[in-house]
mmCIF file of N, CA and C in Angstrom:
data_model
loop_
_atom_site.group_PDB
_atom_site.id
_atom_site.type_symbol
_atom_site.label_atom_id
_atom_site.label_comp_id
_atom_site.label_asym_id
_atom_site.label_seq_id
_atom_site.Cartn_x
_atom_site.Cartn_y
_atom_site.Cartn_z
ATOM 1 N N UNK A 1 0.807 -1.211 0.000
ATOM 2 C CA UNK A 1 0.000 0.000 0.000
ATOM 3 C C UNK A 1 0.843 1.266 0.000
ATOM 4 N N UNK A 2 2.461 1.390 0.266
ATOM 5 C CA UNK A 2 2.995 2.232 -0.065
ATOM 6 C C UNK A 2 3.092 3.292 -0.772
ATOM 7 N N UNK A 3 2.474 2.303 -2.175
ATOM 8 C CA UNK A 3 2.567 3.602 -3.351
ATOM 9 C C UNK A 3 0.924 4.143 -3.218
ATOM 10 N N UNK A 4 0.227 3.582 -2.453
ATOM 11 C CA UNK A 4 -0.838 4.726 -2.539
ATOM 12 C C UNK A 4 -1.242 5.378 -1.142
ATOM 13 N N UNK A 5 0.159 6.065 -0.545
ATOM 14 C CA UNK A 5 -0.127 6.513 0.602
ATOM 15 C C UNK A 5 -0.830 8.008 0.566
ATOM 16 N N UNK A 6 -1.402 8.317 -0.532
ATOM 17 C CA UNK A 6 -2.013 9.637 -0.506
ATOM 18 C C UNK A 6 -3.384 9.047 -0.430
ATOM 19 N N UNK A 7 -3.925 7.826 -0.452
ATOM 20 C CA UNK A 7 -5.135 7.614 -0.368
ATOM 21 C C UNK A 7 -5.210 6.384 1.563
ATOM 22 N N UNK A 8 -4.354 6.200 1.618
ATOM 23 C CA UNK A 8 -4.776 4.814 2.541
ATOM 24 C C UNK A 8 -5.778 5.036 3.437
ATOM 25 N N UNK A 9 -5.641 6.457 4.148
ATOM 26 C CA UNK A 9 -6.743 7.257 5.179
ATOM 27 C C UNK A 9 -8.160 6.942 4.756
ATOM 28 N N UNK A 10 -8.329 6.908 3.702
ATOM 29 C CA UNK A 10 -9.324 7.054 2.674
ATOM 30 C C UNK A 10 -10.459 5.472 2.449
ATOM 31 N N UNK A 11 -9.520 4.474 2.603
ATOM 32 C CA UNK A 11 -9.168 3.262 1.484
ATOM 33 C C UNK A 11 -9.735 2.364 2.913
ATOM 34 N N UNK A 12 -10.884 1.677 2.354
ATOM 35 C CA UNK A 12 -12.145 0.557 2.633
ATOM 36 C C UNK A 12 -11.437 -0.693 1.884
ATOM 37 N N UNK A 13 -11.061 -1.947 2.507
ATOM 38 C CA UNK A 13 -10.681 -3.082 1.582
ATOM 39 C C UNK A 13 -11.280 -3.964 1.810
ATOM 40 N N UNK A 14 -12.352 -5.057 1.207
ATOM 41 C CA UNK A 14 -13.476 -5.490 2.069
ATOM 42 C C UNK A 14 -13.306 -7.101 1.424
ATOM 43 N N UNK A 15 -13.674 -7.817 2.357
ATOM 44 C CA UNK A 15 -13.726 -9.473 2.303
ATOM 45 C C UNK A 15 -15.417 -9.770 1.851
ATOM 46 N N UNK A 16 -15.363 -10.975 1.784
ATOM 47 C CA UNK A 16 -16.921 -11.791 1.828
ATOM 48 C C UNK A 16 -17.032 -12.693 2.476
ATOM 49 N N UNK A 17 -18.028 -12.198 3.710
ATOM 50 C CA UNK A 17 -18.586 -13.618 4.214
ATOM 51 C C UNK A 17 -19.230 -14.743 3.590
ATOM 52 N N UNK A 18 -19.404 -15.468 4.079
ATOM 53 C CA UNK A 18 -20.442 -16.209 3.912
ATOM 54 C C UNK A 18 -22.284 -16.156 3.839
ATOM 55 N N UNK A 19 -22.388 -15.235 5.095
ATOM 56 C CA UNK A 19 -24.002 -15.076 4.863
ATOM 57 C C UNK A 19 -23.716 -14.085 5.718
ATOM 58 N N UNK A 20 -24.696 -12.684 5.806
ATOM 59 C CA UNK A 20 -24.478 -11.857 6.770
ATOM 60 C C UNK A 20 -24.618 -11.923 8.445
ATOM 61 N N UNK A 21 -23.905 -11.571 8.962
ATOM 62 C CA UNK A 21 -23.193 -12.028 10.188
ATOM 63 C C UNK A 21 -24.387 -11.750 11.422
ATOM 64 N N UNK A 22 -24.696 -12.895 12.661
ATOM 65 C CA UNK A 22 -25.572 -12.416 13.479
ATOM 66 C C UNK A 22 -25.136 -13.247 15.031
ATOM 67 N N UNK A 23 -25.726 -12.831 15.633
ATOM 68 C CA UNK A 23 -25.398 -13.394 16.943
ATOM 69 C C UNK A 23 -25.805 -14.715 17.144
ATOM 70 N N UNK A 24 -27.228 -14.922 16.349
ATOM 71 C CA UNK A 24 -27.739 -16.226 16.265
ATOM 72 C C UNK A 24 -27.047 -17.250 15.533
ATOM 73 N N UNK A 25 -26.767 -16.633 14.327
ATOM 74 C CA UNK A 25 -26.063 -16.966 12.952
ATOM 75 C C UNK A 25 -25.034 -16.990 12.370
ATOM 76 N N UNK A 26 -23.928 -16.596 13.175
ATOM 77 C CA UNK A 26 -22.687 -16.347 12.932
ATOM 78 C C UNK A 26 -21.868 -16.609 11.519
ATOM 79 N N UNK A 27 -21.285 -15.874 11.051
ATOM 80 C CA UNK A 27 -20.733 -16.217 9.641
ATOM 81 C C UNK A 27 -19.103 -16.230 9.523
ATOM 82 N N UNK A 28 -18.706 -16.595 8.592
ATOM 83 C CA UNK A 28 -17.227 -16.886 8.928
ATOM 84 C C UNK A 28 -16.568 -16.380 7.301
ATOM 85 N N UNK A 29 -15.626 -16.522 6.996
ATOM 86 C CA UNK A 29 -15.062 -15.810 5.668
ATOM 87 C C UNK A 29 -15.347 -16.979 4.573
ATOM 88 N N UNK A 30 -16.117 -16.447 3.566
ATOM 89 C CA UNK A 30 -16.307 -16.683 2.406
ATOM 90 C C UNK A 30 -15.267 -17.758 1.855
ATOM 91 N N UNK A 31 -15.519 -19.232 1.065
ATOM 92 C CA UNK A 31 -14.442 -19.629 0.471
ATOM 93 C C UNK A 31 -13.523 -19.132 -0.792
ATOM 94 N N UNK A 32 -14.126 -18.474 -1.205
ATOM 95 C CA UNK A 32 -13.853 -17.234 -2.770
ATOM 96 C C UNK A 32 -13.320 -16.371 -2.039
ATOM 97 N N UNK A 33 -13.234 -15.881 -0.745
ATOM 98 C CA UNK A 33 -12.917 -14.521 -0.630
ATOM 99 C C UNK A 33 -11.456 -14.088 -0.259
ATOM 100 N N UNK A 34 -10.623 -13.154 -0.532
ATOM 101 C CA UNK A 34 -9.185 -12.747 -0.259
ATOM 102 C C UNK A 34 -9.044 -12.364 1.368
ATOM 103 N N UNK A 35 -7.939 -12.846 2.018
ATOM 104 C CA UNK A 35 -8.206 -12.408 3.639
ATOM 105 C C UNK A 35 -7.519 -10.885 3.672
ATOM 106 N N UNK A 36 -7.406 -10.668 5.143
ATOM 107 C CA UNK A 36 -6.461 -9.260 5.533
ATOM 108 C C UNK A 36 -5.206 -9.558 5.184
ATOM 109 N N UNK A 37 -4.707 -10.685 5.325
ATOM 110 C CA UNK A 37 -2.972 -10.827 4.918
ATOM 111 C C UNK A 37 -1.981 -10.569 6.515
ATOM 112 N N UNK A 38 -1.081 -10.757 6.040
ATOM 113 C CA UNK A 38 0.120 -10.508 7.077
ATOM 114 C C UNK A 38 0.615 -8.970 7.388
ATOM 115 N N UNK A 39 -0.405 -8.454 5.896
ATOM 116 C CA UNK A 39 0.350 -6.716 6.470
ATOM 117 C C UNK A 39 -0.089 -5.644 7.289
ATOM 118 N N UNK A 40 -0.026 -5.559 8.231
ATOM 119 C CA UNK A 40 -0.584 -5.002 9.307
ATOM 120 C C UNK A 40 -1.300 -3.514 8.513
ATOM 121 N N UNK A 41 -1.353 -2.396 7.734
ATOM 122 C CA UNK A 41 -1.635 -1.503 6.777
ATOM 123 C C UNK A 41 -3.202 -2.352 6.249
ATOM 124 N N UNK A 42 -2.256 -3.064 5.764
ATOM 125 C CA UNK A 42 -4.086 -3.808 5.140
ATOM 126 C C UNK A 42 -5.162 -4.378 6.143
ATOM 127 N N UNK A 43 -4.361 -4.934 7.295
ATOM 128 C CA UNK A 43 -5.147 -5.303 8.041
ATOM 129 C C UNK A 43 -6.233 -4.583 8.742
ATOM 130 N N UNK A 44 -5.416 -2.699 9.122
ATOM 131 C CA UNK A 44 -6.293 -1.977 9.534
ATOM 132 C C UNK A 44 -7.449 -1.115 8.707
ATOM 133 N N UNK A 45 -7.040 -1.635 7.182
ATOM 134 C CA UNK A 45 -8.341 -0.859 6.057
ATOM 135 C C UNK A 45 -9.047 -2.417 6.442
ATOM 136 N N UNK A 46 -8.832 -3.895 6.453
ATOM 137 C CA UNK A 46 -9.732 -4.075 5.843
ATOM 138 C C UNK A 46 -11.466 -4.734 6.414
ATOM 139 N N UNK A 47 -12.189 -4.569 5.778
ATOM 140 C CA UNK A 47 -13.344 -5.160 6.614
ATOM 141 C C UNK A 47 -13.929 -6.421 6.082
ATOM 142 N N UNK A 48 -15.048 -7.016 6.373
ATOM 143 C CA UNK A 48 -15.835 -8.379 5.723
ATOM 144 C C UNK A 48 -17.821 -7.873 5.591
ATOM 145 N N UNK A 49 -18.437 -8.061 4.339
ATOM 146 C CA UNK A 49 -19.495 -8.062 4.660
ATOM 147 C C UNK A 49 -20.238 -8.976 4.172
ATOM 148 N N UNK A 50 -21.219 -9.356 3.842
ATOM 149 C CA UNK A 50 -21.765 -10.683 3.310
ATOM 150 C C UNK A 50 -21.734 -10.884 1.467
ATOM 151 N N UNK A 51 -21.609 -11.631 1.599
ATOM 152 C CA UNK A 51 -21.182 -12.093 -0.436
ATOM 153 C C UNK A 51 -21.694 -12.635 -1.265
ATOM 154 N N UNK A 52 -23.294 -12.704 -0.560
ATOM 155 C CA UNK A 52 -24.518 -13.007 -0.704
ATOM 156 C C UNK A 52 -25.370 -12.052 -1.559
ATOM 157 N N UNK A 53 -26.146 -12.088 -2.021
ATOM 158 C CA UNK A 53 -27.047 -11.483 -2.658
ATOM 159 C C UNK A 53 -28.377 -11.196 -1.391
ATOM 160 N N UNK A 54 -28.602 -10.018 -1.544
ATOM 161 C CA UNK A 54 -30.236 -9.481 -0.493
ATOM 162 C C UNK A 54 -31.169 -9.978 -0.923
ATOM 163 N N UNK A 55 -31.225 -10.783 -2.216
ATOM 164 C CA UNK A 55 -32.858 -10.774 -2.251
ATOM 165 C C UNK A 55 -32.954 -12.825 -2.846
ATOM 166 N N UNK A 56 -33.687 -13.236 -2.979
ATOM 167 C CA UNK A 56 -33.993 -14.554 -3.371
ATOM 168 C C UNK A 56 -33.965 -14.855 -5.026
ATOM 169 N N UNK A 57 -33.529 -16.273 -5.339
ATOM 170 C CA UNK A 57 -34.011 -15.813 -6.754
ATOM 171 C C UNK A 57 -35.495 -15.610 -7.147
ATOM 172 N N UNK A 58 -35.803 -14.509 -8.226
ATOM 173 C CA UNK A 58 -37.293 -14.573 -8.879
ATOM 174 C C UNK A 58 -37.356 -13.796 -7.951
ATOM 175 N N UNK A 59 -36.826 -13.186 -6.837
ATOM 176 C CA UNK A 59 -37.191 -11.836 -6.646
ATOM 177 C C UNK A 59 -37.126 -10.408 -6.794
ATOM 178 N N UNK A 60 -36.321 -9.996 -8.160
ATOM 179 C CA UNK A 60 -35.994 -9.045 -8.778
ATOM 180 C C UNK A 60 -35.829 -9.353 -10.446
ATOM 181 N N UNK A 61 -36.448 -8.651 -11.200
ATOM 182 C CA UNK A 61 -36.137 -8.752 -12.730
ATOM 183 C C UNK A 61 -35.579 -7.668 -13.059
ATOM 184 N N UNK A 62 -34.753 -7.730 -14.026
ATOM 185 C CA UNK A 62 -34.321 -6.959 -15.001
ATOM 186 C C UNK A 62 -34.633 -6.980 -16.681
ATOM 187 N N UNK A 63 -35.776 -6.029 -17.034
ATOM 188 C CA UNK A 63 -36.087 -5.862 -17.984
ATOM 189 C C UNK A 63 -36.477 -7.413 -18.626
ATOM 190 N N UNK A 64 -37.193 -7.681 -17.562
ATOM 191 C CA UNK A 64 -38.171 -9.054 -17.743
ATOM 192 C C UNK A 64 -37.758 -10.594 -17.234
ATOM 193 N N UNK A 65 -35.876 -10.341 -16.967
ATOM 194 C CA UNK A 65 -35.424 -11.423 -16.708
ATOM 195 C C UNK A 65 -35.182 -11.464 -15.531
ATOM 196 N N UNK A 66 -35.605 -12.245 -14.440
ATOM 197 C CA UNK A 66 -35.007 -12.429 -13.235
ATOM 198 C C UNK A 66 -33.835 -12.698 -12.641
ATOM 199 N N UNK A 67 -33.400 -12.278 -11.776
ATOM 200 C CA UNK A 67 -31.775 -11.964 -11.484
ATOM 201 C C UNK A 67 -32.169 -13.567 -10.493
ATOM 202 N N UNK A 68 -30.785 -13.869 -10.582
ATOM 203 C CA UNK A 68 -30.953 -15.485 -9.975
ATOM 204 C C UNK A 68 -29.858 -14.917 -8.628
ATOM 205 N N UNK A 69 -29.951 -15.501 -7.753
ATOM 206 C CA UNK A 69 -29.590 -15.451 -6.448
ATOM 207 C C UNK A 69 -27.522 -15.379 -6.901
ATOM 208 N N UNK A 70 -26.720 -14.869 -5.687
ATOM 209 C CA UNK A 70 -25.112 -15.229 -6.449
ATOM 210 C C UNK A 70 -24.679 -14.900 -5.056
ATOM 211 N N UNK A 71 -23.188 -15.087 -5.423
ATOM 212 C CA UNK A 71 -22.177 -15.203 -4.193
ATOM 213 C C UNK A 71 -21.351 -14.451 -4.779
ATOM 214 N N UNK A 72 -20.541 -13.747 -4.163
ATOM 215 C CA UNK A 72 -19.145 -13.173 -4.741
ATOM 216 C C UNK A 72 -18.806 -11.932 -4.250
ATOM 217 N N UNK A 73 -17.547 -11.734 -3.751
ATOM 218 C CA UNK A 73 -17.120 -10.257 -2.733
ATOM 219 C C UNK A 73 -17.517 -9.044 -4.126
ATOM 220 N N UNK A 74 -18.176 -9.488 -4.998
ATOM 221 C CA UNK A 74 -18.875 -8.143 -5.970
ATOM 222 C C UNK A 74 -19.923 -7.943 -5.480
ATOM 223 N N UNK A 75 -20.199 -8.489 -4.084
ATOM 224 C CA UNK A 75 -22.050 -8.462 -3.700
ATOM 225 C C UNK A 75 -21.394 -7.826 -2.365
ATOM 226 N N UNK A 76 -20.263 -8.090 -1.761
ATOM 227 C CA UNK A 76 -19.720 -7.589 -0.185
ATOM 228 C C UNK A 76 -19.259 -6.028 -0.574
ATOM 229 N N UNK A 77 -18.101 -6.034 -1.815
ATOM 230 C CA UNK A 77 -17.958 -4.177 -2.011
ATOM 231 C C UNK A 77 -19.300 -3.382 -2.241
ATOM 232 N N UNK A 78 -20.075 -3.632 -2.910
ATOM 233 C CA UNK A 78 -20.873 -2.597 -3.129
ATOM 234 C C UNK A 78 -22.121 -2.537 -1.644
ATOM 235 N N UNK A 79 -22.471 -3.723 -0.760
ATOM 236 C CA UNK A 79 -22.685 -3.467 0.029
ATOM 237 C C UNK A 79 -22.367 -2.685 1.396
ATOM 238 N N UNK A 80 -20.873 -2.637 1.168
ATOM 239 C CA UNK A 80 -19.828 -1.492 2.048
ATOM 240 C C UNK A 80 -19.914 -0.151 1.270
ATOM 241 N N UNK A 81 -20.202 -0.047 -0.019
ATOM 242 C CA UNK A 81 -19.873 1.193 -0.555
ATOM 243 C C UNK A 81 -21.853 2.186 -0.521
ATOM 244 N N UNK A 82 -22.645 1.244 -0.130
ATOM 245 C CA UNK A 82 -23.703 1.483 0.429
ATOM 246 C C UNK A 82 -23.898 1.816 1.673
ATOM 247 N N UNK A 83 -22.964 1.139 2.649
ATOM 248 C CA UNK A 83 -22.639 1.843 3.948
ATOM 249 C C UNK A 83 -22.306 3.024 4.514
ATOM 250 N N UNK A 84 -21.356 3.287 3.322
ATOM 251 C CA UNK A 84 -20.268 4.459 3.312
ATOM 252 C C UNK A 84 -22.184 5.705 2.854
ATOM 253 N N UNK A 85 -22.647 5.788 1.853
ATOM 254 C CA UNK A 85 -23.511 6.481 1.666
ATOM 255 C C UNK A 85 -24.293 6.428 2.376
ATOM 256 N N UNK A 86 -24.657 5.794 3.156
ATOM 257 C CA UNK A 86 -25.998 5.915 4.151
ATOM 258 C C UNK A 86 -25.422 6.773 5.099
ATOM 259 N N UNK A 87 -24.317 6.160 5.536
ATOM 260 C CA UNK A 87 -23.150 6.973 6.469
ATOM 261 C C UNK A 87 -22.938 8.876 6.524
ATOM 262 N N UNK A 88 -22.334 9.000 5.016
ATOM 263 C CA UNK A 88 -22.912 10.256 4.433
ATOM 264 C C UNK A 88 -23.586 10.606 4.480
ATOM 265 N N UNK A 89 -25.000 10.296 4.089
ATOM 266 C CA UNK A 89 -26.097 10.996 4.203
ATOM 267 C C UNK A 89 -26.633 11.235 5.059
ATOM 268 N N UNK A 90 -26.243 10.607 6.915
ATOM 269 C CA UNK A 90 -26.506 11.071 7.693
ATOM 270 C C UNK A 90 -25.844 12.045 8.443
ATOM 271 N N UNK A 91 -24.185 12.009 7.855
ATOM 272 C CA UNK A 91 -23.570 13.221 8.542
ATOM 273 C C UNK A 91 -23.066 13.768 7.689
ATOM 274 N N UNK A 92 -23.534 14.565 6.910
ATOM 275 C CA UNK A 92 -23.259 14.831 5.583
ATOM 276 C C UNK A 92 -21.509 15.858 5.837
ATOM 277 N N UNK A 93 -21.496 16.393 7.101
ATOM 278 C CA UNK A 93 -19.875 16.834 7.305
ATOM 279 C C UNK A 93 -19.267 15.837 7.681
ATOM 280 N N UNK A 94 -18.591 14.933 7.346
ATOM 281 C CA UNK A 94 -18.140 14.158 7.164
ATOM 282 C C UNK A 94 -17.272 14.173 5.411
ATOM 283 N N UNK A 95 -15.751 13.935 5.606
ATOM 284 C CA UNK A 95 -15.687 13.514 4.552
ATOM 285 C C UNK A 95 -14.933 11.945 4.628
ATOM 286 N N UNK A 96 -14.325 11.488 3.001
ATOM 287 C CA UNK A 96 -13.963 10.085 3.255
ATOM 288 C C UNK A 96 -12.898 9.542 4.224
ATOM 289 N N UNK A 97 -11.758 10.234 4.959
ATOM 290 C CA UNK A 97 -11.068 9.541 6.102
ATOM 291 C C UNK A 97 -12.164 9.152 7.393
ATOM 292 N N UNK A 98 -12.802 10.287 7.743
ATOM 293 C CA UNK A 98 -13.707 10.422 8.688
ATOM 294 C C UNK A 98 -14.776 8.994 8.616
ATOM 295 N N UNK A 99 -15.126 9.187 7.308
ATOM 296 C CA UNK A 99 -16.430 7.763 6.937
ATOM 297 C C UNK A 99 -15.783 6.516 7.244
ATOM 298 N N UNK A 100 -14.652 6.842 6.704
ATOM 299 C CA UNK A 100 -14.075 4.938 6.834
ATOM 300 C C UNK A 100 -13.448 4.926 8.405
ATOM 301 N N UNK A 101 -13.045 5.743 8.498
ATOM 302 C CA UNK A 101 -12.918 5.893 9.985
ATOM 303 C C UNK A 101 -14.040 4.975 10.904
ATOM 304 N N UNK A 102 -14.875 5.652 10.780
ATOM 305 C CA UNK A 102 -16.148 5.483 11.403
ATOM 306 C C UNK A 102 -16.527 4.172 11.074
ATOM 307 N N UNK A 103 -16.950 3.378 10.259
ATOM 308 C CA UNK A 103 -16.848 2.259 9.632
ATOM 309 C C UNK A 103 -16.010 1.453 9.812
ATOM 310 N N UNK A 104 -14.819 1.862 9.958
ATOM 311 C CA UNK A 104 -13.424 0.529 10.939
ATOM 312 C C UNK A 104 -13.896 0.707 12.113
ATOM 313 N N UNK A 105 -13.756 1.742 12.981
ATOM 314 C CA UNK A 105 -13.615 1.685 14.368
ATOM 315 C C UNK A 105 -15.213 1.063 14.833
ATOM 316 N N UNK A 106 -16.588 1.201 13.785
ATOM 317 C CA UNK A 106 -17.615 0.530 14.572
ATOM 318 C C UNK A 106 -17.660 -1.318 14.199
ATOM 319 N N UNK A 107 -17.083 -1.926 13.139
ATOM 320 C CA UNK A 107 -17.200 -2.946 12.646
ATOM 321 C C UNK A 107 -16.861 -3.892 13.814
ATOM 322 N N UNK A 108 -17.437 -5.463 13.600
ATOM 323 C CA UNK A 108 -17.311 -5.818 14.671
ATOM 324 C C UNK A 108 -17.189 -7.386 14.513
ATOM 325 N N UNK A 109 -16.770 -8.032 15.236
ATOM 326 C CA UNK A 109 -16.651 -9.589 15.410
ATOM 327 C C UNK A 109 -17.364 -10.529 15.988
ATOM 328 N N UNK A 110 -18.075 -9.819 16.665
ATOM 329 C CA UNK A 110 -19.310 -10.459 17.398
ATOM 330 C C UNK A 110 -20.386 -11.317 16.726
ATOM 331 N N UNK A 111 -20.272 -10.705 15.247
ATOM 332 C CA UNK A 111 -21.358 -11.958 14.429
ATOM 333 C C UNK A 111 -20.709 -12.870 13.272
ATOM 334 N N UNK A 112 -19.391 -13.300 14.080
ATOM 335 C CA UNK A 112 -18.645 -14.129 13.424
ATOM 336 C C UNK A 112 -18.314 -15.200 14.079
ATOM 337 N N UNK A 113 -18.150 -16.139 13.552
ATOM 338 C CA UNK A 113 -17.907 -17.981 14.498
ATOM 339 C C UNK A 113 -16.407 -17.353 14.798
ATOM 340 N N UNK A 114 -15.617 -16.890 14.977
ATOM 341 C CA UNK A 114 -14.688 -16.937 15.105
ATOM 342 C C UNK A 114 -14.608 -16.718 16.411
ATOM 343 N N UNK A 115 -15.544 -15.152 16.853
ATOM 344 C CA UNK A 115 -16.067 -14.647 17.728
ATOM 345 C C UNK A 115 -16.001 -15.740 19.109
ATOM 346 N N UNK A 116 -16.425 -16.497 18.714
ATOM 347 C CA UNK A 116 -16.897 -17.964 19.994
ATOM 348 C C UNK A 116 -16.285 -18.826 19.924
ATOM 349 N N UNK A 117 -15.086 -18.579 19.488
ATOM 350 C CA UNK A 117 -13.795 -19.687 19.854
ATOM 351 C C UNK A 117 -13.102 -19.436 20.555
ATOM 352 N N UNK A 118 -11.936 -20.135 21.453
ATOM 353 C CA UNK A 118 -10.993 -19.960 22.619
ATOM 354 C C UNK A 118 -9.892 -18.997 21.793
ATOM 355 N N UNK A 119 -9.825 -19.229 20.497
ATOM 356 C CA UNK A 119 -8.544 -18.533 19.523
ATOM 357 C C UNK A 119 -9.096 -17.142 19.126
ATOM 358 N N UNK A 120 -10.257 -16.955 19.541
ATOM 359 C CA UNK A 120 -10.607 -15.131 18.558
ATOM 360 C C UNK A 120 -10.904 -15.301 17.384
ATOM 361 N N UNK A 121 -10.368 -13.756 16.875
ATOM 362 C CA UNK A 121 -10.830 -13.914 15.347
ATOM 363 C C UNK A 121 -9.610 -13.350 14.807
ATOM 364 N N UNK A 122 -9.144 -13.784 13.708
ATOM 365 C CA UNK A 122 -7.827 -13.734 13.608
ATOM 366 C C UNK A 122 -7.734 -12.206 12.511
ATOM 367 N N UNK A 123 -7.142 -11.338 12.848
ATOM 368 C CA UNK A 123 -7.038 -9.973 11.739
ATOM 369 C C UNK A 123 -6.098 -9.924 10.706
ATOM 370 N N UNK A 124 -5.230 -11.344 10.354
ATOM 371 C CA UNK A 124 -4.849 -11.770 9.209
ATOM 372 C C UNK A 124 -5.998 -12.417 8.098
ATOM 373 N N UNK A 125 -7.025 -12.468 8.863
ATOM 374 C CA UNK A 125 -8.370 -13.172 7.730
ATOM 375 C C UNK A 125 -9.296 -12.372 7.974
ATOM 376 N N UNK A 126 -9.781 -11.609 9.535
ATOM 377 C CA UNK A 126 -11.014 -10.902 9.165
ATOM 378 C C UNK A 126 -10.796 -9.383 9.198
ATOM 379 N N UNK A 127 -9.456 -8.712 9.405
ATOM 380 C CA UNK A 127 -9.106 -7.537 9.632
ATOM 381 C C UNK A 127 -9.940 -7.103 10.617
ATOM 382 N N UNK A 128 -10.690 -5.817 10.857
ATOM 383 C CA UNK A 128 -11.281 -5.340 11.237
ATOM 384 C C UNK A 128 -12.630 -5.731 11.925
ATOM 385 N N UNK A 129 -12.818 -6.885 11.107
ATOM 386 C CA UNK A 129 -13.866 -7.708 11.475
ATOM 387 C C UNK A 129 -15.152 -7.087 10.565
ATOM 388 N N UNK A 130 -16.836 -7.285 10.534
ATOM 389 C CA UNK A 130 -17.872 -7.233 9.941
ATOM 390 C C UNK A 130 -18.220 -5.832 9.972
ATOM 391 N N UNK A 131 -18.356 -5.370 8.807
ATOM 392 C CA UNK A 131 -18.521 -4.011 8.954
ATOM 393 C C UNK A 131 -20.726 -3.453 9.504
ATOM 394 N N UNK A 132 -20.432 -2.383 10.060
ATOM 395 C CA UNK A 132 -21.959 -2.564 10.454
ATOM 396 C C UNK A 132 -22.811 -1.225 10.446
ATOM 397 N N UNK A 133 -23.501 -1.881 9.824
ATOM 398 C CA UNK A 133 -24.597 0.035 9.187
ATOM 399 C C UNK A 133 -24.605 0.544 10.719
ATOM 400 N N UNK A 134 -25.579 -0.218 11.602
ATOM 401 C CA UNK A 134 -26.108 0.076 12.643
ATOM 402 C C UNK A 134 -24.993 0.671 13.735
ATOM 403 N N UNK A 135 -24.223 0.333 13.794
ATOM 404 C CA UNK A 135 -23.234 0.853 14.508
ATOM 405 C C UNK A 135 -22.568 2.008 14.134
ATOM 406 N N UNK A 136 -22.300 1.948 13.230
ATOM 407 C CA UNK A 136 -22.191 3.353 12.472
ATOM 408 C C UNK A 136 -22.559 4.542 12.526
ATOM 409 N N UNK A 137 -24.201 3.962 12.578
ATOM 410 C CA UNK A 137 -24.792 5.138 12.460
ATOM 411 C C UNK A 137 -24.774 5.698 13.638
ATOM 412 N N UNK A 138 -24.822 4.757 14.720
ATOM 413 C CA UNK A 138 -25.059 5.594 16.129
ATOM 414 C C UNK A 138 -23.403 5.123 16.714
ATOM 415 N N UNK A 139 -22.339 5.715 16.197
ATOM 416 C CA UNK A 139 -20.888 5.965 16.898
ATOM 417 C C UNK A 139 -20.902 6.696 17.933
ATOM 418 N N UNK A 140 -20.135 6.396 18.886
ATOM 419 C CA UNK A 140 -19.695 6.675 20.822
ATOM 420 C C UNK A 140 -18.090 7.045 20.445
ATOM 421 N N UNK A 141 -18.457 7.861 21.078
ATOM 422 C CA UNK A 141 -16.757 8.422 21.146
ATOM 423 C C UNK A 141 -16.178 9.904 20.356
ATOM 424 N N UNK A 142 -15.029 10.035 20.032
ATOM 425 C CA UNK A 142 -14.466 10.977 19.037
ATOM 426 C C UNK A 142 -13.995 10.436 17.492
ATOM 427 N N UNK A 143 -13.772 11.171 16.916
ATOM 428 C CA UNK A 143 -13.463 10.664 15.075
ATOM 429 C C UNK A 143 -11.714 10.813 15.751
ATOM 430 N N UNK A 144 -10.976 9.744 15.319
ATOM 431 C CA UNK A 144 -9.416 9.873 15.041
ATOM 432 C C UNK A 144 -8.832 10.365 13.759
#
């Protein structure tokens, strides 16, 4: 991440779970999905969100054809990059260090199997851990 140290402040790097993460339900990292790695830089951009699709198949068409159900961290980024805007739009002073800010420091491990093991959750695979609208929105504390 060196060469893009004019952005890293900035810079959301996001995994895929498995199914979105719950206390009941716990989810664990995606088999398709890339982990945090060994580099401590990446570890602190990166987050996990589900890699799942929101809706069922036959429950959305496109121009007559129904979108069939899918998996793939192309379903976890844009669900983080939906975060980031909801995020915005509620504190609209806010800009992007501040957002992702806010978004690392609320994300969480608690709705991950990892969560409920004697070993933790390891921040070479989940970084930051599950990123979370709800927490987000209602942040405790100061912005770093």
């Amino acid at each position: 991440l060196s060469a893009f140290s004019s952005i890293v402040d900035r810079l959301l790097i996001v995994g895929a779970l498995n199914q979105a993460g719950g206390t009941d339900f716990p989810a664990t990292i995606a088999w398709y999905s890339n982990t945090a790695g060994d580099d401590a830089t990446v570890q602190s951009r990166f987050v996990v969100a589900s890699g799942t699709t929101p809706f069922g198949t036959g429950d959305i068409a496109f121009n007559g054809v129904n979108v069939d159900e899918g998996i793939g961290t192309s379903y976890a980024a844009p669900r983080a990059a939906g975060y980031v805007a909801i995020v915005r739009s509620k504190f609209p002073n806010l800009n992007a260090v501040k957002t992702s800010s806010i978004l690392l420091d609320t994300a969480t491990y608690e709705t991950l199997t990892c969560y409920y093991t004697v070993s933790g959750c390891d921040k070479a695979i989940y970084g930051q851990g599950e990123i979370s609208l709800s927490r987000a929105l209602a942040p405790v504390g100061t912005l770093r």
